[in-house]
Amino acid sequence: MKALVYTNTLELQYRDEPKPTPVSGEALVQIEAVGICGSDMHAYHGHDARRVPPLILGHEAVGVVQNGLQKGKRVVLNPLITCGHCNHCQGGRSNLCAERELIGMRRAGAFAEYINIPERNLLDIPQDMDSTVASLTEPAATSLHAVYLAEKILHRPLSECRALVLGGGSIGVFAALMLKHKGCKAIYLGDTNALRRETADKLGCATVYDPLGSNLPEAGSFDLVIDAVGSGRTRAASCEMVASGGVISHVGLQDNEPGLDTRRLTLDEITFLGNYTYSVVDLKAAIDLLYSGALGSLNWVDTRPLSDGAAAFGEIHEGKAGSPKIVLRP
Ligand SMILES: [Zn+2]
Ligand SMILES: [Zn+2]
């Protein structure tokens, strides 16, 4: 089969790889579409010790089951493989399972024609769901989870809150769309990349600004800040922008540099909330939202053949990709 293989820092090769052979308890899935994630970029930059080349990356995928009871069915992959029997798994928080594994990390990912994945990781989708839209399930669920956890802590309903999203990648864009869907009326989105600002502007759901520019929103004015970058700089900006009594929902994983103003967090009763991925229920809710059209047209997604994947990674790396999400098709 053809696959896009991460072979070295800043290097991907589109080449022949052995097709996975069916394993008991696992489904062989023919991939229809698979999105490039910020974490794939992190690996590509050689910054992820967990992703060691040569490796097939990719975990935001939809495809057709080739064997077993679900043969012929179109499914979205839940990329988080968990033990299924610890307290977190059984309590509905499988994202916190100590034994969790992600496809495209230690085992092969979905930038390929085929993948093997445990049968319990297959998620039902409406069979007429567009494959590009379905491939957005995982990033949409990540944003949904971040908004959902923050919503439980906010002192006022989201519809009455002012919200700021830092980062106009797909997680930031989906966070803004989720906030709008939930009735939030004052949404701001900051990104330093002009192409991404242009795309975010067209969504029509947020006031878009350049955090390095001069026209900044008022400091201390946001009940909720969602940090979809996760760098020292965005943590510092979050602490500056959040209102007293507000919530910082931290979902990005760019670096681990200092930036948090813990004195302000304490004196102003600001909640700093970490978010990691999604529950299975979040994934199902994301499929429903995407399929129903509740998040708008999604025409900002860029689709390319898998054979052009290396060029797509290069474009994102150079900051030349205007779309916050590029989806590859084998
Ligand atoms: Zn992802
Ligand atoms: Zn578990």
XYZ file of C-alpha atoms in Angstrom, residues 105-300:
196
model
C 2.532 7.621 17.917
C 4.041 4.229 18.762
C 1.820 2.250 16.416
C 1.187 3.110 12.769
C -1.118 6.014 11.994
C -3.567 6.759 9.217
C -1.525 8.604 6.555
C -1.829 5.412 4.519
C -4.263 3.423 2.431
C -4.966 0.993 5.291
C -4.682 0.782 9.067
C -5.374 -1.810 11.766
C -7.237 -0.554 14.826
C -9.105 -2.295 17.685
C -12.763 -2.883 16.744
C -13.931 -1.003 19.844
C -12.297 2.144 18.407
C -14.687 2.298 15.455
C -17.339 5.019 15.714
C -20.613 4.868 13.784
C -21.317 7.725 11.396
C -24.271 8.437 9.118
C -23.318 6.455 5.989
C -23.865 9.468 3.725
C -21.612 11.749 5.810
C -19.007 13.533 3.701
C -15.582 12.006 4.391
C -13.742 15.340 4.756
C -16.342 16.524 7.267
C -16.170 13.194 9.135
C -12.363 13.461 9.358
C -12.854 16.646 11.423
C -14.443 14.661 14.261
C -11.287 14.411 16.388
C -10.251 18.102 16.370
C -13.905 19.177 16.764
C -14.252 16.852 19.776
C -11.084 18.302 21.320
C -12.544 21.818 21.129
C -15.925 20.630 22.321
C -14.297 19.001 25.353
C -12.358 22.204 26.170
C -15.523 24.324 25.989
C -17.558 21.749 27.895
C -15.130 21.541 30.834
C -14.879 25.345 31.052
C -18.649 25.738 30.875
C -19.048 23.689 34.056
C -16.794 26.069 35.990
C -17.831 29.457 34.596
C -19.826 31.555 37.009
C -22.319 32.724 34.369
C -23.877 30.949 31.363
C -21.741 31.052 28.220
C -24.386 33.162 26.501
C -23.549 35.970 28.962
C -19.762 35.569 28.835
C -17.052 37.272 26.831
C -14.676 34.675 25.384
C -11.220 34.855 23.856
C -9.601 32.105 21.787
C -5.829 32.226 21.327
C -4.717 30.455 18.131
C -6.538 30.147 14.792
C -5.578 26.555 14.011
C -8.356 24.000 13.769
C -8.743 23.653 17.564
C -9.050 27.423 17.966
C -11.427 27.749 15.029
C -13.602 24.894 16.271
C -13.557 26.388 19.790
C -14.866 29.694 18.396
C -17.546 27.861 16.381
C -18.567 25.795 19.448
C -18.804 28.944 21.574
C -21.021 30.570 18.978
C -23.150 27.426 18.717
C -23.622 27.546 22.508
C -24.873 31.113 22.375
C -21.749 33.063 23.297
C -22.103 36.470 21.640
C -18.781 38.202 22.326
C -16.004 36.026 20.872
C -12.494 37.227 20.029
C -9.801 35.218 18.271
C -6.098 36.104 18.194
C -3.526 34.695 15.765
C -0.151 36.032 14.664
C -0.411 34.531 11.145
C -2.089 36.942 8.681
C -3.330 34.127 6.390
C -5.009 32.387 9.297
C -6.565 35.649 10.483
C -8.043 36.093 7.033
C -9.601 32.600 7.159
C -10.850 33.080 10.736
C -12.373 36.414 9.753
C -14.450 34.750 7.034
C -16.081 32.444 9.593
C -17.941 35.491 10.840
C -18.143 34.219 14.419
C -15.322 36.131 16.111
C -13.577 39.494 16.200
C -10.152 38.552 14.853
C -6.971 40.412 15.866
C -3.187 40.204 15.727
C -1.718 39.674 19.241
C 1.521 41.331 18.024
C -0.369 44.323 16.610
C -1.545 47.488 18.312
C -5.311 46.965 18.236
C -5.635 44.590 21.198
C -8.804 43.774 23.115
C -9.093 45.181 26.621
C -6.980 43.357 29.212
C -8.881 41.650 32.040
C -12.129 41.627 30.076
C -12.745 37.954 29.240
C -14.684 35.530 31.424
C -13.188 32.663 29.410
C -9.854 32.381 27.602
C -9.184 29.238 25.569
C -5.470 28.805 24.893
C -5.317 26.690 21.749
C -1.572 27.326 21.355
C -0.122 26.448 24.741
C 3.121 28.434 24.704
C 4.722 30.558 27.415
C 3.623 33.652 25.504
C 0.005 32.592 25.166
C -0.117 31.559 28.843
C 1.113 35.054 29.749
C -1.480 36.592 27.398
C -4.207 34.405 28.912
C -3.327 35.640 32.406
C -3.451 39.219 31.173
C -6.692 38.963 29.212
C -8.799 36.907 31.624
C -11.217 38.750 33.920
C -11.086 38.274 37.664
C -13.088 35.181 38.594
C -12.677 33.875 35.040
C -11.436 30.633 33.514
C -8.381 29.846 31.386
C -8.986 26.652 29.444
C -5.583 25.348 28.349
C -5.617 22.916 25.449
C -2.493 23.660 23.352
C 0.758 21.764 23.889
C 3.326 23.883 22.077
C 5.935 24.240 24.835
C 6.382 24.094 28.591
C 7.897 27.535 29.095
C 6.879 29.718 32.065
C 4.154 32.311 31.490
C 1.536 31.751 34.161
C 0.993 34.636 36.591
C 0.142 32.474 39.594
C -0.115 35.509 41.869
C -2.884 36.967 39.714
C -4.580 33.560 39.403
C -4.697 33.363 43.184
C -5.651 36.947 44.060
C -8.328 37.111 41.362
C -9.708 33.573 41.778
C -8.939 32.579 38.201
C -9.312 28.911 37.324
C -6.571 27.399 35.189
C -8.031 24.322 33.577
C -6.059 21.698 31.631
C -7.862 19.779 28.874
C -6.682 16.669 27.134
C -8.446 15.285 24.049
C -12.031 13.995 24.502
C -14.246 11.260 25.811
C -16.021 8.824 23.496
C -19.203 10.792 24.147
C -17.470 14.000 22.994
C -16.506 12.239 19.742
C -20.118 11.146 19.190
C -21.392 14.646 19.955
C -18.857 16.081 17.489
C -20.078 13.709 14.738
C -23.674 14.868 15.349
C -22.703 18.553 15.315
C -20.613 18.234 12.142
C -23.238 16.189 10.316
C -26.094 18.519 11.256
C -24.297 21.547 9.835
C -24.460 23.303 13.231
C -20.858 24.486 12.833
C -21.382 26.170 9.473
C -20.168 25.310 6.001
C -16.648 24.040 6.886
C -15.517 25.304 3.468
C -12.315 26.556 5.149
